[in-house]
mmCIF file of C-alpha atoms in Angstrom:
data_model
loop_
_atom_site.group_PDB
_atom_site.id
_atom_site.type_symbol
_atom_site.label_atom_id
_atom_site.label_comp_id
_atom_site.label_asym_id
_atom_site.label_seq_id
_atom_site.Cartn_x
_atom_site.Cartn_y
_atom_site.Cartn_z
ATOM 1 C CA MET S 1260 0.000 0.000 0.000
ATOM 2 C CA ALA S 1261 1.504 3.238 -1.125
ATOM 3 C CA THR S 1262 -0.397 5.962 0.743
ATOM 4 C CA ILE S 1263 -2.541 6.475 3.808
ATOM 5 C CA TYR S 1264 -5.573 6.614 1.514
ATOM 6 C CA ASP S 1265 -5.384 2.850 1.046
ATOM 7 C CA PHE S 1266 -6.458 2.217 4.651
ATOM 8 C CA ALA S 1267 -9.701 2.124 6.580
ATOM 9 C CA ALA S 1268 -10.428 2.446 10.279
ATOM 10 C CA THR S 1269 -13.399 2.501 12.596
ATOM 11 C CA ALA S 1270 -14.447 5.759 14.235
ATOM 12 C CA ILE S 1271 -14.832 5.766 17.994
ATOM 13 C CA ASP S 1272 -18.626 5.669 17.489
ATOM 14 C CA GLY S 1273 -18.326 2.464 15.427
ATOM 15 C CA THR S 1274 -18.724 4.095 12.004
ATOM 16 C CA PRO S 1275 -16.425 2.772 9.256
ATOM 17 C CA VAL S 1276 -13.991 5.397 7.966
ATOM 18 C CA GLN S 1277 -12.165 5.183 4.660
ATOM 19 C CA LEU S 1278 -9.041 7.301 5.069
ATOM 20 C CA ASP S 1279 -9.466 8.174 1.404
ATOM 21 C CA THR S 1280 -12.102 10.665 2.610
ATOM 22 C CA TYR S 1281 -9.161 12.784 3.819
ATOM 23 C CA ARG S 1282 -7.506 12.842 0.387
ATOM 24 C CA GLY S 1283 -5.743 16.139 -0.289
ATOM 25 C CA ARG S 1284 -5.545 17.087 3.377
ATOM 26 C CA VAL S 1285 -2.611 17.057 5.754
ATOM 27 C CA LEU S 1286 -3.061 14.490 8.517
ATOM 28 C CA LEU S 1287 -1.548 14.243 11.961
ATOM 29 C CA ILE S 1288 -1.965 10.650 13.152
ATOM 30 C CA VAL S 1289 -1.442 10.077 16.900
ATOM 31 C CA ASN S 1290 -1.688 6.969 19.052
ATOM 32 C CA THR S 1291 -3.324 8.131 22.260
ATOM 33 C CA ALA S 1292 -4.014 6.860 25.765
ATOM 34 C CA SER S 1293 -6.308 8.627 28.201
ATOM 35 C CA LEU S 1294 -4.394 7.684 31.355
ATOM 36 C CA CYS S 1295 -0.898 8.366 29.999
ATOM 37 C CA GLY S 1296 1.303 11.069 31.483
ATOM 38 C CA PHE S 1297 1.329 12.628 28.009
ATOM 39 C CA ALA S 1298 -2.505 12.866 27.915
ATOM 40 C CA PRO S 1299 -2.351 16.659 28.449
ATOM 41 C CA GLN S 1300 -1.090 16.729 24.849
ATOM 42 C CA PHE S 1301 -4.758 16.317 23.897
ATOM 43 C CA LYS S 1302 -5.066 20.065 24.581
ATOM 44 C CA GLY S 1303 -2.248 20.870 22.170
ATOM 45 C CA LEU S 1304 -3.617 18.499 19.533
ATOM 46 C CA GLU S 1305 -7.021 20.141 19.855
ATOM 47 C CA SER S 1306 -5.362 23.535 19.459
ATOM 48 C CA LEU S 1307 -3.662 22.400 16.234
ATOM 49 C CA TRP S 1308 -6.981 21.033 14.963
ATOM 50 C CA ARG S 1309 -8.832 24.271 15.704
ATOM 51 C CA ASP S 1310 -6.080 26.504 14.292
ATOM 52 C CA TYR S 1311 -5.458 24.605 11.057
ATOM 53 C CA GLN S 1312 -8.573 22.610 10.149
ATOM 54 C CA ASP S 1313 -9.841 25.363 7.839
ATOM 55 C CA ARG S 1314 -6.524 25.190 5.967
ATOM 56 C CA GLY S 1315 -6.744 21.419 5.536
ATOM 57 C CA LEU S 1316 -5.272 19.754 8.640
ATOM 58 C CA VAL S 1317 -7.026 16.769 10.171
ATOM 59 C CA VAL S 1318 -5.794 15.465 13.526
ATOM 60 C CA VAL S 1319 -6.782 11.815 13.993
ATOM 61 C CA GLY S 1320 -6.427 10.042 17.326
ATOM 62 C CA PHE S 1321 -6.023 6.274 17.548
ATOM 63 C CA PRO S 1322 -6.448 5.107 21.160
ATOM 64 C CA SER S 1323 -4.372 2.107 22.142
ATOM 65 C CA ASN S 1324 -4.004 0.143 25.354
ATOM 66 C CA GLN S 1325 -0.736 -1.537 24.408
ATOM 67 C CA PHE S 1326 1.016 0.335 27.195
ATOM 68 C CA ALA S 1327 -1.795 -0.370 29.702
ATOM 69 C CA GLN S 1328 -2.877 3.270 29.935
ATOM 70 C CA GLU S 1329 -6.181 3.379 28.078
ATOM 71 C CA LEU S 1330 -9.723 3.121 29.330
ATOM 72 C CA ARG S 1331 -11.717 -0.028 28.724
ATOM 73 C CA SER S 1332 -14.304 1.033 26.139
ATOM 74 C CA ASP S 1333 -14.538 3.434 23.220
ATOM 75 C CA ASP S 1334 -17.483 5.146 24.947
ATOM 76 C CA GLN S 1335 -15.368 5.782 28.048
ATOM 77 C CA ILE S 1336 -12.506 7.095 25.902
ATOM 78 C CA ALA S 1337 -14.774 9.434 23.931
ATOM 79 C CA THR S 1338 -16.391 10.796 27.088
ATOM 80 C CA PHE S 1339 -13.048 11.268 28.847
ATOM 81 C CA CYS S 1340 -11.397 13.025 25.902
ATOM 82 C CA GLY S 1341 -14.396 15.254 25.311
ATOM 83 C CA THR S 1342 -15.057 16.288 28.892
ATOM 84 C CA ARG S 1343 -11.479 16.445 30.190
ATOM 85 C CA TYR S 1344 -9.727 17.936 27.137
ATOM 86 C CA GLY S 1345 -12.481 19.221 24.843
ATOM 87 C CA VAL S 1346 -11.394 16.932 22.018
ATOM 88 C CA SER S 1347 -13.402 17.545 18.863
ATOM 89 C CA PHE S 1348 -10.967 16.145 16.284
ATOM 90 C CA PRO S 1349 -11.704 12.688 14.845
ATOM 91 C CA MET S 1350 -11.011 9.807 17.213
ATOM 92 C CA MET S 1351 -10.953 6.213 16.065
ATOM 93 C CA SER S 1352 -11.796 3.009 17.861
ATOM 94 C CA LYS S 1353 -9.148 1.504 20.126
ATOM 95 C CA ILE S 1354 -6.482 -0.463 18.218
ATOM 96 C CA ASP S 1355 -3.144 -2.190 18.651
ATOM 97 C CA VAL S 1356 -0.165 -0.277 17.279
ATOM 98 C CA ASN S 1357 2.493 -2.995 17.656
ATOM 99 C CA GLY S 1358 2.855 -6.720 17.094
ATOM 100 C CA SER S 1359 1.037 -9.190 14.912
ATOM 101 C CA GLY S 1360 -2.334 -7.672 15.837
ATOM 102 C CA ALA S 1361 -1.303 -4.119 14.968
ATOM 103 C CA HIS S 1362 -3.727 -2.195 12.806
ATOM 104 C CA PRO S 1363 -2.563 -2.301 9.158
ATOM 105 C CA LEU S 1364 -2.244 1.491 9.156
ATOM 106 C CA TYR S 1365 0.272 1.329 11.988
ATOM 107 C CA LYS S 1366 2.194 -1.480 10.330
ATOM 108 C CA TRP S 1367 2.515 0.774 7.288
ATOM 109 C CA LEU S 1368 3.347 3.951 9.253
ATOM 110 C CA THR S 1369 6.124 2.289 11.227
ATOM 111 C CA ARG S 1370 7.611 0.717 8.092
ATOM 112 C CA GLU S 1371 7.527 4.077 6.311
ATOM 113 C CA LYS S 1372 9.106 6.015 9.183
ATOM 114 C CA PRO S 1373 10.949 3.880 11.721
ATOM 115 C CA ASP S 1374 12.778 5.741 14.458
ATOM 116 C CA LEU S 1375 16.418 5.264 15.444
ATOM 117 C CA PHE S 1376 15.642 2.143 17.455
ATOM 118 C CA GLY S 1377 13.348 0.369 15.004
ATOM 119 C CA PRO S 1378 9.935 0.540 13.454
ATOM 120 C CA TRP S 1379 7.670 -0.181 16.418
ATOM 121 C CA ILE S 1380 5.800 2.392 18.487
ATOM 122 C CA LYS S 1381 7.698 2.917 21.743
ATOM 123 C CA TRP S 1382 5.020 4.797 23.677
ATOM 124 C CA ASN S 1383 1.739 6.680 23.537
ATOM 125 C CA PHE S 1384 1.495 9.970 21.646
ATOM 126 C CA THR S 1385 3.893 9.046 18.864
ATOM 127 C CA LYS S 1386 2.868 11.312 15.999
ATOM 128 C CA PHE S 1387 3.021 10.971 12.204
ATOM 129 C CA LEU S 1388 2.612 13.907 9.843
ATOM 130 C CA ILE S 1389 1.121 12.933 6.483
ATOM 131 C CA GLY S 1390 1.348 15.227 3.460
ATOM 132 C CA ARG S 1391 -1.468 16.083 1.078
ATOM 133 C CA ASP S 1392 -0.174 13.333 -1.232
ATOM 134 C CA GLY S 1393 -0.814 10.667 1.439
ATOM 135 C CA ALA S 1394 2.877 9.992 2.130
ATOM 136 C CA VAL S 1395 4.475 10.122 5.574
ATOM 137 C CA VAL S 1396 6.395 13.366 6.004
ATOM 138 C CA ARG S 1397 7.792 12.901 9.499
ATOM 139 C CA ARG S 1398 7.547 10.904 12.704
ATOM 140 C CA TYR S 1399 7.630 12.620 16.108
ATOM 141 C CA ALA S 1400 8.459 11.214 19.513
ATOM 142 C CA PRO S 1401 5.901 11.127 22.333
ATOM 143 C CA THR S 1402 7.928 13.834 24.093
ATOM 144 C CA ASP S 1403 7.498 16.254 21.153
ATOM 145 C CA PRO S 1404 4.703 18.604 22.211
ATOM 146 C CA PRO S 1405 2.075 19.403 19.583
ATOM 147 C CA SER S 1406 3.159 23.053 19.575
ATOM 148 C CA ALA S 1407 6.585 21.990 18.266
ATOM 149 C CA LEU S 1408 4.957 20.606 15.108
ATOM 150 C CA ARG S 1409 3.495 23.914 13.895
ATOM 151 C CA ARG S 1410 6.328 24.802 11.497
ATOM 152 C CA ASP S 1411 6.199 21.375 9.839
ATOM 153 C CA ILE S 1412 2.391 21.488 9.653
ATOM 154 C CA GLU S 1413 2.471 24.909 8.027
ATOM 155 C CA ALA S 1414 5.045 23.700 5.498
ATOM 156 C CA ALA S 1415 2.936 20.628 4.698
ATOM 157 C CA LEU S 1416 -0.182 22.765 4.321
ATOM 158 C CA ALA S 1417 1.668 25.101 1.943
ATOM 159 C CA ALA S 1418 2.994 22.249 -0.232
ATOM 160 C CA ASP S 1419 1.096 21.177 -3.338
#
């Protein structure tokens, strides 16, 4: 599979989502966990979404419990993210991001942009910036705050 548009996911409300519906937009894909120490990054992700959505950015959260820091159900996750952090950007159903059961999107993302220590996701809030062409532009560590991505997002939004 050559681009992100070849994948599908399930929204947190159970609705199927073809990522092709985001064709021509810049995507920021993030594996999230409600109980993680990095969960306050939801605020920064929401800020990016609100500031850049009219220019073509879509922030997409993919909850995962692979590091034992996510709530049990999608309903609990949606309620927590909405009430605690005001999340309004698209959230998907809980998935695995590593191993044989990893979501195909995450298998592709980690092959496209491994980090220095290998392709797998090391922790929650690893971020992937996807250009308008559907290719991975850059991978960011969990410790990279959303505000640090603004320059790269603006460059991706400006690119054809």
